[in-house]
mmCIF file of C-alpha atoms in Angstrom:
data_model
loop_
_atom_site.group_PDB
_atom_site.id
_atom_site.type_symbol
_atom_site.label_atom_id
_atom_site.label_comp_id
_atom_site.label_asym_id
_atom_site.label_seq_id
_atom_site.Cartn_x
_atom_site.Cartn_y
_atom_site.Cartn_z
ATOM 1 C CA ASN K 1 0.000 0.000 0.000
ATOM 2 C CA ALA K 2 1.911 3.042 -1.298
ATOM 3 C CA GLY K 3 -0.491 5.721 0.042
ATOM 4 C CA VAL K 4 0.100 9.104 -1.606
ATOM 5 C CA THR K 5 2.970 9.236 -4.081
ATOM 6 C CA GLN K 6 4.403 12.470 -5.443
ATOM 7 C CA THR K 7 6.947 12.908 -8.198
ATOM 8 C CA PRO K 8 9.430 14.409 -8.663
ATOM 9 C CA LYS K 9 10.905 15.000 -5.198
ATOM 10 C CA PHE K 10 13.151 17.792 -6.455
ATOM 11 C CA GLN K 11 13.001 20.009 -9.517
ATOM 12 C CA VAL K 12 14.820 23.112 -10.710
ATOM 13 C CA LEU K 13 13.174 25.203 -13.394
ATOM 14 C CA LYS K 14 13.992 28.385 -15.234
ATOM 15 C CA THR K 15 11.507 31.223 -15.295
ATOM 16 C CA GLY K 16 8.907 30.626 -17.984
ATOM 17 C CA GLN K 17 9.318 26.862 -18.165
ATOM 18 C CA SER K 18 6.379 24.561 -17.599
ATOM 19 C CA MET K 19 6.168 21.366 -15.619
ATOM 20 C CA THR K 20 3.755 18.958 -13.991
ATOM 21 C CA LEU K 21 3.917 17.648 -10.453
ATOM 22 C CA GLN K 22 2.378 14.203 -10.304
ATOM 23 C CA CYS K 23 0.274 12.880 -7.454
ATOM 24 C CA ALA K 24 -1.271 9.447 -7.174
ATOM 25 C CA GLN K 25 -3.093 7.696 -4.341
ATOM 26 C CA ASP K 26 -4.150 4.073 -4.058
ATOM 27 C CA MET K 27 -6.673 4.408 -1.223
ATOM 28 C CA ASN K 28 -9.721 5.232 -3.377
ATOM 29 C CA HIS K 29 -9.999 8.654 -1.751
ATOM 30 C CA GLU K 30 -12.517 11.079 -3.194
ATOM 31 C CA TYR K 31 -10.775 14.200 -1.924
ATOM 32 C CA MET K 32 -7.386 15.227 -3.299
ATOM 33 C CA SER K 33 -5.608 18.521 -2.846
ATOM 34 C CA TRP K 34 -2.417 20.442 -3.428
ATOM 35 C CA TYR K 35 -0.722 22.720 -0.904
ATOM 36 C CA ARG K 36 2.371 24.824 -0.977
ATOM 37 C CA GLN K 37 4.486 25.253 2.123
ATOM 38 C CA ASP K 38 6.445 28.452 2.563
ATOM 39 C CA PRO K 39 8.294 29.699 5.669
ATOM 40 C CA GLY K 40 6.001 31.794 7.825
ATOM 41 C CA MET K 41 3.025 31.157 5.525
ATOM 42 C CA GLY K 42 2.159 27.640 6.562
ATOM 43 C CA LEU K 43 0.305 25.328 4.221
ATOM 44 C CA ARG K 44 -1.779 27.148 1.656
ATOM 45 C CA LEU K 45 -4.364 25.366 -0.441
ATOM 46 C CA ILE K 46 -3.812 25.685 -4.191
ATOM 47 C CA HIS K 47 -6.496 23.470 -5.756
ATOM 48 C CA TYR K 48 -8.650 20.629 -4.593
ATOM 49 C CA SER K 49 -11.000 18.000 -5.950
ATOM 50 C CA VAL K 50 -13.841 15.979 -4.454
ATOM 51 C CA GLY K 51 -13.979 13.443 -7.244
ATOM 52 C CA ALA K 52 -13.114 12.633 -10.836
ATOM 53 C CA GLY K 53 -14.099 15.477 -13.136
ATOM 54 C CA ILE K 54 -14.520 17.960 -10.263
ATOM 55 C CA THR K 55 -11.914 20.548 -9.302
ATOM 56 C CA ASP K 56 -12.029 23.826 -7.436
ATOM 57 C CA GLN K 57 -9.713 26.660 -6.520
ATOM 58 C CA GLY K 58 -8.164 27.034 -3.120
ATOM 59 C CA GLU K 59 -6.513 30.027 -1.488
ATOM 60 C CA VAL K 60 -3.648 30.554 -3.960
ATOM 61 C CA PRO K 61 -4.657 29.109 -7.360
ATOM 62 C CA ASN K 62 -3.040 31.658 -9.698
ATOM 63 C CA GLY K 63 -0.344 30.201 -11.918
ATOM 64 C CA TYR K 64 -1.473 26.609 -11.379
ATOM 65 C CA ASN K 65 -3.825 24.265 -13.223
ATOM 66 C CA VAL K 66 -5.194 20.900 -12.173
ATOM 67 C CA SER K 67 -7.340 18.161 -13.633
ATOM 68 C CA ARG K 68 -8.891 15.012 -12.171
ATOM 69 C CA SER K 69 -9.597 12.504 -14.886
ATOM 70 C CA THR K 70 -9.346 9.498 -12.543
ATOM 71 C CA THR K 71 -9.924 8.919 -8.858
ATOM 72 C CA GLU K 72 -6.265 8.031 -8.377
ATOM 73 C CA ASP K 73 -4.423 10.916 -10.039
ATOM 74 C CA PHE K 74 -4.358 14.663 -9.451
ATOM 75 C CA PRO K 75 -1.528 16.380 -11.351
ATOM 76 C CA LEU K 76 -0.564 19.995 -10.721
ATOM 77 C CA ARG K 77 0.620 21.998 -13.718
ATOM 78 C CA LEU K 78 2.731 25.116 -13.752
ATOM 79 C CA LEU K 79 2.280 26.636 -17.189
ATOM 80 C CA SER K 80 4.917 29.365 -16.930
ATOM 81 C CA ALA K 81 7.011 29.076 -13.808
ATOM 82 C CA ALA K 82 7.901 32.184 -11.801
ATOM 83 C CA PRO K 83 10.413 32.603 -8.943
ATOM 84 C CA SER K 84 7.448 33.219 -6.600
ATOM 85 C CA GLN K 85 6.480 29.587 -7.159
ATOM 86 C CA THR K 86 9.646 28.364 -5.490
ATOM 87 C CA SER K 87 8.240 26.282 -2.656
ATOM 88 C CA VAL K 88 7.642 22.826 -1.276
ATOM 89 C CA TYR K 89 4.473 21.287 -2.670
ATOM 90 C CA PHE K 90 2.381 18.678 -0.913
ATOM 91 C CA CYS K 91 -0.358 16.514 -2.279
ATOM 92 C CA ALA K 92 -2.888 15.158 0.210
ATOM 93 C CA SER K 93 -5.972 12.988 0.020
ATOM 94 C CA SER K 94 -8.799 11.704 2.189
ATOM 95 C CA TRP K 95 -12.171 10.055 2.100
ATOM 96 C CA ALA K 96 -14.858 12.712 1.753
ATOM 97 C CA LEU K 97 -18.247 11.128 1.253
ATOM 98 C CA GLY K 98 -19.103 9.251 4.406
ATOM 99 C CA GLY K 99 -17.141 6.531 6.110
ATOM 100 C CA GLY K 100 -14.096 8.668 6.646
ATOM 101 C CA THR K 101 -12.644 10.312 9.717
ATOM 102 C CA GLY K 102 -11.480 13.379 7.843
ATOM 103 C CA GLU K 103 -7.831 12.411 8.145
ATOM 104 C CA LEU K 104 -5.647 13.795 5.379
ATOM 105 C CA PHE K 105 -2.884 11.586 4.048
ATOM 106 C CA PHE K 106 0.115 13.451 2.698
ATOM 107 C CA GLY K 107 2.753 12.764 0.111
ATOM 108 C CA GLU K 108 6.436 13.284 0.872
ATOM 109 C CA GLY K 109 6.543 16.652 -0.826
ATOM 110 C CA SER K 110 8.150 18.070 -3.957
ATOM 111 C CA ARG K 111 10.743 20.807 -3.615
ATOM 112 C CA LEU K 112 10.597 23.168 -6.567
ATOM 113 C CA THR K 113 13.114 25.927 -7.273
ATOM 114 C CA VAL K 114 12.455 28.462 -10.019
ATOM 115 C CA LEU K 115 15.496 30.466 -11.110
ATOM 116 C CA ALA T 1 -13.980 34.482 5.702
ATOM 117 C CA GLN T 2 -12.792 31.159 6.965
ATOM 118 C CA ARG T 3 -9.409 31.348 8.605
ATOM 119 C CA VAL T 4 -7.103 29.461 10.926
ATOM 120 C CA THR T 5 -4.683 31.507 13.008
ATOM 121 C CA GLN T 6 -1.637 30.247 14.851
ATOM 122 C CA PRO T 7 -0.098 33.303 16.473
ATOM 123 C CA GLU T 8 3.253 31.789 17.421
ATOM 124 C CA LYS T 9 5.762 30.937 14.700
ATOM 125 C CA LEU T 10 8.206 29.482 17.213
ATOM 126 C CA LEU T 11 7.740 28.160 20.700
ATOM 127 C CA SER T 12 10.697 27.044 22.794
ATOM 128 C CA VAL T 13 10.219 25.219 26.078
ATOM 129 C CA PHE T 14 12.404 23.144 28.350
ATOM 130 C CA LYS T 15 11.950 19.423 28.666
ATOM 131 C CA GLY T 16 9.348 18.646 31.301
ATOM 132 C CA ALA T 17 7.648 22.023 31.007
ATOM 133 C CA PRO T 18 4.009 22.374 29.926
ATOM 134 C CA VAL T 19 3.278 23.203 26.309
ATOM 135 C CA GLU T 20 0.379 25.081 24.770
ATOM 136 C CA LEU T 21 0.207 25.751 21.043
ATOM 137 C CA LYS T 22 -2.525 28.205 20.210
ATOM 138 C CA CYS T 23 -5.039 27.909 17.400
ATOM 139 C CA ASN T 24 -7.986 30.166 16.674
ATOM 140 C CA TYR T 25 -10.421 29.754 13.830
ATOM 141 C CA SER T 26 -12.997 31.795 12.001
ATOM 142 C CA TYR T 27 -15.909 29.832 10.581
ATOM 143 C CA SER T 28 -19.625 30.417 10.733
ATOM 144 C CA GLY T 29 -20.547 26.754 10.422
ATOM 145 C CA SER T 30 -19.908 23.771 12.646
ATOM 146 C CA PRO T 31 -16.130 23.264 12.630
ATOM 147 C CA GLU T 32 -14.166 20.076 12.375
ATOM 148 C CA LEU T 33 -10.695 20.767 13.694
ATOM 149 C CA PHE T 34 -7.471 18.825 13.600
ATOM 150 C CA TRP T 35 -3.853 19.070 14.600
ATOM 151 C CA TYR T 36 -1.195 17.791 12.221
ATOM 152 C CA VAL T 37 2.485 17.351 12.986
ATOM 153 C CA GLN T 38 5.563 17.271 10.779
ATOM 154 C CA TYR T 39 8.635 15.715 12.375
ATOM 155 C CA SER T 40 12.004 16.276 10.765
ATOM 156 C CA ARG T 41 12.292 14.332 7.481
ATOM 157 C CA GLN T 42 8.861 12.764 7.918
ATOM 158 C CA ARG T 43 5.531 13.275 6.220
ATOM 159 C CA LEU T 44 2.867 15.460 7.684
ATOM 160 C CA GLN T 45 0.618 13.267 9.784
ATOM 161 C CA LEU T 46 -2.494 13.559 11.845
ATOM 162 C CA LEU T 47 -1.914 14.111 15.545
ATOM 163 C CA LEU T 48 -5.471 14.393 16.776
ATOM 164 C CA ARG T 49 -8.974 15.485 15.847
ATOM 165 C CA HIS T 50 -11.490 17.262 18.035
ATOM 166 C CA ILE T 51 -14.347 14.860 17.303
ATOM 167 C CA SER T 52 -12.642 11.860 18.851
ATOM 168 C CA ARG T 53 -11.517 13.763 21.974
ATOM 169 C CA GLU T 54 -8.509 11.492 22.180
ATOM 170 C CA SER T 55 -5.082 11.971 23.664
ATOM 171 C CA ILE T 56 -2.178 11.130 21.405
ATOM 172 C CA LYS T 57 1.435 11.134 22.639
ATOM 173 C CA GLY T 58 0.173 12.982 25.714
ATOM 174 C CA PHE T 59 -1.317 15.836 23.677
ATOM 175 C CA THR T 60 -4.903 16.989 24.083
ATOM 176 C CA ALA T 61 -6.940 19.728 22.459
ATOM 177 C CA ASP T 62 -10.339 21.032 23.442
ATOM 178 C CA LEU T 63 -12.643 22.844 21.093
ATOM 179 C CA ASN T 64 -13.911 26.070 22.669
ATOM 180 C CA LYS T 65 -16.667 27.377 20.424
ATOM 181 C CA GLY T 66 -17.166 30.489 22.528
ATOM 182 C CA GLU T 67 -13.548 31.561 22.065
ATOM 183 C CA THR T 68 -13.289 29.851 18.640
ATOM 184 C CA SER T 69 -10.119 28.148 19.791
ATOM 185 C CA PHE T 70 -8.575 24.695 19.575
ATOM 186 C CA HIS T 71 -5.352 24.966 21.539
ATOM 187 C CA LEU T 72 -3.001 21.989 21.736
ATOM 188 C CA LYS T 73 -1.651 21.129 25.174
ATOM 189 C CA LYS T 74 0.771 18.746 26.786
ATOM 190 C CA PRO T 75 1.608 18.811 30.488
ATOM 191 C CA PHE T 76 5.244 17.681 30.179
ATOM 192 C CA ALA T 77 7.145 18.301 26.947
ATOM 193 C CA GLN T 78 9.629 15.744 25.650
ATOM 194 C CA GLU T 79 12.544 16.337 23.290
ATOM 195 C CA GLU T 80 10.909 14.109 20.689
ATOM 196 C CA ASP T 81 7.964 16.534 20.562
ATOM 197 C CA SER T 82 10.144 19.004 18.667
ATOM 198 C CA ALA T 83 8.401 19.431 15.319
ATOM 199 C CA MET T 84 6.210 21.681 13.204
ATOM 200 C CA TYR T 85 2.574 21.714 14.285
ATOM 201 C CA TYR T 86 -0.332 22.777 12.090
ATOM 202 C CA CYS T 87 -3.901 23.432 13.106
ATOM 203 C CA ALA T 88 -6.426 22.604 10.367
ATOM 204 C CA LEU T 89 -10.088 23.306 9.695
ATOM 205 C CA LEU T 90 -12.247 21.041 7.554
ATOM 206 C CA PHE T 91 -15.310 22.473 5.836
ATOM 207 C CA THR T 92 -18.044 20.041 4.962
ATOM 208 C CA SER T 93 -20.993 22.400 4.442
ATOM 209 C CA GLY T 94 -21.632 22.860 0.736
ATOM 210 C CA THR T 95 -18.128 21.709 -0.071
ATOM 211 C CA TYR T 96 -15.305 19.592 1.299
ATOM 212 C CA LYS T 97 -12.145 21.583 1.894
ATOM 213 C CA TYR T 98 -9.264 21.680 4.335
ATOM 214 C CA ILE T 99 -7.364 24.818 5.257
ATOM 215 C CA PHE T 100 -4.371 25.101 7.548
ATOM 216 C CA GLY T 101 -2.861 27.665 9.828
ATOM 217 C CA THR T 102 0.627 29.084 9.437
ATOM 218 C CA GLY T 103 2.140 26.532 11.769
ATOM 219 C CA THR T 104 4.113 26.682 15.009
ATOM 220 C CA ARG T 105 7.572 25.238 15.319
ATOM 221 C CA LEU T 106 8.013 23.678 18.748
ATOM 222 C CA LYS T 107 11.529 23.284 20.109
ATOM 223 C CA VAL T 108 11.933 21.329 23.296
ATOM 224 C CA LEU T 109 15.255 22.100 24.946
ATOM 225 C CA ALA T 110 17.163 19.612 27.058
#
């Protein structure tokens, strides 16, 4: 049981480049989400999804796109990277529609540096 | 607007001293509150949730709706408690969404 898997763990980009952070979970969770972690700012919600085909914006969505074509996967896309997107990104998932305790399960994080 | 506030960025205490990490929330609905912990080089993980009223690793947290607070407490801090602690609020009314506070780094000194 792998839980929540994020790739890559580390990435360096140049300003203007695009990339996708991958997130997959094998727990059949309805809810999936992306956060960024910055010193002094805590964990800020970027985008979230409550099921395949459903996505919504969080607190800091600008510069990021997501899609949810399957229950298992929730990739985060940076279309044109900016230095302000240098951060550690976490994917997290949980059950949402009954039967769950609300516990969020986190990936190991992806450290992104934009030069 | 919904918000979770953790006023202390850093809290340093000596081993054996009591610990209280503060968390205040702003939410008009019925809150579901959690504490998450991130130990060095480990994943973020659930510490406790207000609904279960449990004590994990000696930590407790009581939801005070009047003061809109969910402070985390431990009577005697241990060195292994040193970590980053996040208070989190789960919305389930009309949506399903988790937001977090800014976190408090706890350092327990020998």
